[in-house]
C-alpha atoms as one frame of an Amber mdcrd trajectory, in Angstrom:
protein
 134.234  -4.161  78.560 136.081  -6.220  75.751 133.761  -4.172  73.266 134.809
  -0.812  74.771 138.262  -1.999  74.895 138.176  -2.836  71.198 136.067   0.590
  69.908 138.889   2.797  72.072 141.805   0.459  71.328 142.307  -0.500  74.695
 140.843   2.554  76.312 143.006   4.832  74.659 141.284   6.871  71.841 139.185
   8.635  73.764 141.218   8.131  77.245 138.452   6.189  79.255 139.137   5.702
  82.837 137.010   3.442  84.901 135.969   4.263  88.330 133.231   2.635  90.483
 133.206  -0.685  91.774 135.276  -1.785  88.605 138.042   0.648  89.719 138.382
  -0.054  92.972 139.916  -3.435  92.025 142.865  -1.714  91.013 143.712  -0.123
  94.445 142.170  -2.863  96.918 142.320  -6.434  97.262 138.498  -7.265  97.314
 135.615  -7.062  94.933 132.688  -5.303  95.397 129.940  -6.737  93.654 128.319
  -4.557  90.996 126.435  -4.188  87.945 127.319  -0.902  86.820 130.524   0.167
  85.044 131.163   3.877  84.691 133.543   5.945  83.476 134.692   9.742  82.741
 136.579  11.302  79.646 137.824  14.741  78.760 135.069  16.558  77.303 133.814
  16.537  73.228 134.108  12.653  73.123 131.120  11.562  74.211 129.406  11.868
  70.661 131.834   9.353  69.603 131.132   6.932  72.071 127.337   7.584  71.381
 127.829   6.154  67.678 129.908   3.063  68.972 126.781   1.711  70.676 124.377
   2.096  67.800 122.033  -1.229  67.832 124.124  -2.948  70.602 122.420  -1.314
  73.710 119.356   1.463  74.918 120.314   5.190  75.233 118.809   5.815  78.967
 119.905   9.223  79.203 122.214  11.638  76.942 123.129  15.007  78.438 125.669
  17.628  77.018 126.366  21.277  78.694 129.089  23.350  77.992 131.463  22.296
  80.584 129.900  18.410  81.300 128.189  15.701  79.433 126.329  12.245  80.409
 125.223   9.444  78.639 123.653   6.518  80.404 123.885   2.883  78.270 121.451
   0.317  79.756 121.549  -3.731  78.350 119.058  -6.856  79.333 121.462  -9.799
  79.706 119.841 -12.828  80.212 121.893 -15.290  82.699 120.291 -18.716  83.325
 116.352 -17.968  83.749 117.228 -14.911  85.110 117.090 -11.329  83.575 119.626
  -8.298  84.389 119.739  -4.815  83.894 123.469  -3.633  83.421 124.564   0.311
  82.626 127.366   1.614  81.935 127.774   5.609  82.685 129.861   8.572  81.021
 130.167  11.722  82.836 132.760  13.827  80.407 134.413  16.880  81.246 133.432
  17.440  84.569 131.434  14.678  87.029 128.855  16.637  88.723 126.141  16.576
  91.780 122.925  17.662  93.013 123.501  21.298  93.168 125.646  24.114  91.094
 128.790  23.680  93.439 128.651  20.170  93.059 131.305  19.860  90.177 135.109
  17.713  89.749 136.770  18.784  86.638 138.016  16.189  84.406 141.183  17.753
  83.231 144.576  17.321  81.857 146.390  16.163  84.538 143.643  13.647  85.763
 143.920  11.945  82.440 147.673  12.434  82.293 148.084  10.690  86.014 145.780
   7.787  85.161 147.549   4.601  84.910 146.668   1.061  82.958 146.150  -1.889
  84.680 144.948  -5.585  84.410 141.492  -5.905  86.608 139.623  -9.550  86.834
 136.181  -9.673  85.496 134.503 -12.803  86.003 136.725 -15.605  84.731 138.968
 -13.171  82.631 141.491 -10.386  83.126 140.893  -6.932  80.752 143.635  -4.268
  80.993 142.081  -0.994  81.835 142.526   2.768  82.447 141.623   3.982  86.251
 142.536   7.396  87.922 145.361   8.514  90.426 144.683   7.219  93.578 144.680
  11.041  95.013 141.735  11.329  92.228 139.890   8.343  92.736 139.803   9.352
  96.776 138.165  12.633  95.800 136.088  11.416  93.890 134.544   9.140  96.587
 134.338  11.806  98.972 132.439  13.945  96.769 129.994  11.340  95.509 129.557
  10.837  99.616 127.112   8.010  99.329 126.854   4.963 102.111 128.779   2.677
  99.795 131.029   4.955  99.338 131.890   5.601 102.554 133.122   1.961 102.798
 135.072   2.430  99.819 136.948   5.218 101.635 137.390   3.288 104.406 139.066
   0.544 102.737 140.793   3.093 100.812 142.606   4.619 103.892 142.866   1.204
 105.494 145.288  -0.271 102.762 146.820   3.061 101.284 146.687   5.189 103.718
 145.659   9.385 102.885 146.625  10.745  99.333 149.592  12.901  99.198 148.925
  16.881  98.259 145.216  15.671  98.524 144.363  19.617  99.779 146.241  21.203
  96.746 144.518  18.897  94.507 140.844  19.474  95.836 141.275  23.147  95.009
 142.248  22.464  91.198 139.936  20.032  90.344 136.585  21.304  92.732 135.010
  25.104  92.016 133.970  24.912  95.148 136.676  23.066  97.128 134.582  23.821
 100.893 132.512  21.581  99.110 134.769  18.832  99.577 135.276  19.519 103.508
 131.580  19.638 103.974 130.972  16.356 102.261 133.644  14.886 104.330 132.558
  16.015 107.680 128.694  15.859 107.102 128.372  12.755 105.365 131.535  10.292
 105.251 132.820  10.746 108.905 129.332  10.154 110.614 128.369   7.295 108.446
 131.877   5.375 109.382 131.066   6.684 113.178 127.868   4.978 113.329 128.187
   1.407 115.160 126.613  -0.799 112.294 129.251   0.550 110.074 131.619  -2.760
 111.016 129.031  -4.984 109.834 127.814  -3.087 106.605 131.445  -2.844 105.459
 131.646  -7.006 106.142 128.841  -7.249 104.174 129.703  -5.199 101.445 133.289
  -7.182 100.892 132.396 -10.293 102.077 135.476 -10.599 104.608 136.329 -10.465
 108.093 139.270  -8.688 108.345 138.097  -5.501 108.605 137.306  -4.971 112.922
 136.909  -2.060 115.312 140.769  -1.389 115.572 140.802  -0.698 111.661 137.777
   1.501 111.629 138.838   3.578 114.646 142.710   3.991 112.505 140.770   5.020
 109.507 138.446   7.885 112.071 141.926   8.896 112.649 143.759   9.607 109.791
 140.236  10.653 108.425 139.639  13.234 111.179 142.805  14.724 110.696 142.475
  16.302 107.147 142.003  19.850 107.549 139.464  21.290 105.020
């Protein structure tokens, strides 16, 4: 992170905003544990950032279409006797899925409504870019995995829904039913299911999340109409 902060002078030149596990520090007051740090740009940058890493970590994966781009940076760090794998992830231009409609467009007003802040990272604090919080929710919902579904949960737990959430889906997703579907067929039943309580304890490592949170954030959740 300090090397990406200095190479973008202080994520600035290209815009980088952090999302993940990383960002979520900047909306919520726990830490999910995670390896990974990932990040999205406006598109025709990610050459740039390609040349920055030259000798200091392996190219996993380098993508570029005419609308998206995605580079995957892997490193070995060696901690005590033990060896990990860490990766850090550009999606430029547009973050996409699994199929054609799966698409979020990275544009001007997601990098214009991104904000700095100072995030803790092991014993140090590095300022960083992250989204909107309308953004950051939508992207969650479209990734749509387990994990984060508890993100979303804590999400709506501390912040409550995203104001004009609905008119944003439809400028940012080509397919905004998309967003609906992913919503109602993936997010809602995994937060439904009765070992959600204890996954989400065991994701954040707290017990202050209980059954009268999760059935507030079914609520609010089951009341967005898309």
């Amino acid at each position: 992170m300090k090397f990406l902060s200095e190479k973008s002078r202080g994520f600035e030149d290209p815009k980088l905003i952090l999302i993940g596990g990383y960002g979520l520090r900047a909306f919520i007051p726990y830490i999910r544990s995670t390896r990974d740090c990932d990040f999205v740009l406006k598109k025709k940058n990610l050459n740039k950032i390609k040349d920055w890493f030259d000798g200091e970590v392996s190219i996993e994966n380098f993508e570029q279409k005419d609308l998206s781009g995605y580079m995957r940076c892997v490193r070995i760090i060696k901690i005590g006797k033990r060896m990990l794998k860490v990766s850090l992830d550009f999606m430029e231009g547009e973050v996409t899925g699994r199929t054609e409609k799966d698409r979020v467009k990275i544009d001007d007003k997601f990098v214009l409504e991104s904000w700095k802040i100072k995030i803790r990272i092991s014993d140090e604090e590095i300022e960083v870019r992250v989204p909107s919080y309308r953004d950051f929710f939508i992207l969650k919902v479209f990734s749509a995995r387990a994990i984060d579904a508890r993100d979303i949960a804590t999400f709506v737990w501390k912040n409550g829904l995203p104001e004009g959430l609905k008119e944003r889906v439809i400028e940012i997703m080509p397919h905004p039913e998309v967003f609906g579907e992913k919503l109602r067929e993936s997010i809602l039943p995994i937060i439904r299911d009765k070992r959600f309580l204890l996954s989400w304890r065991g994701t954040f490592m707290t017990m202050e999340f209980n059954e009268e949170s999760r059935k507030q954030v079914m609520e609010k959740l089951s009341k967005l109409n898309f």
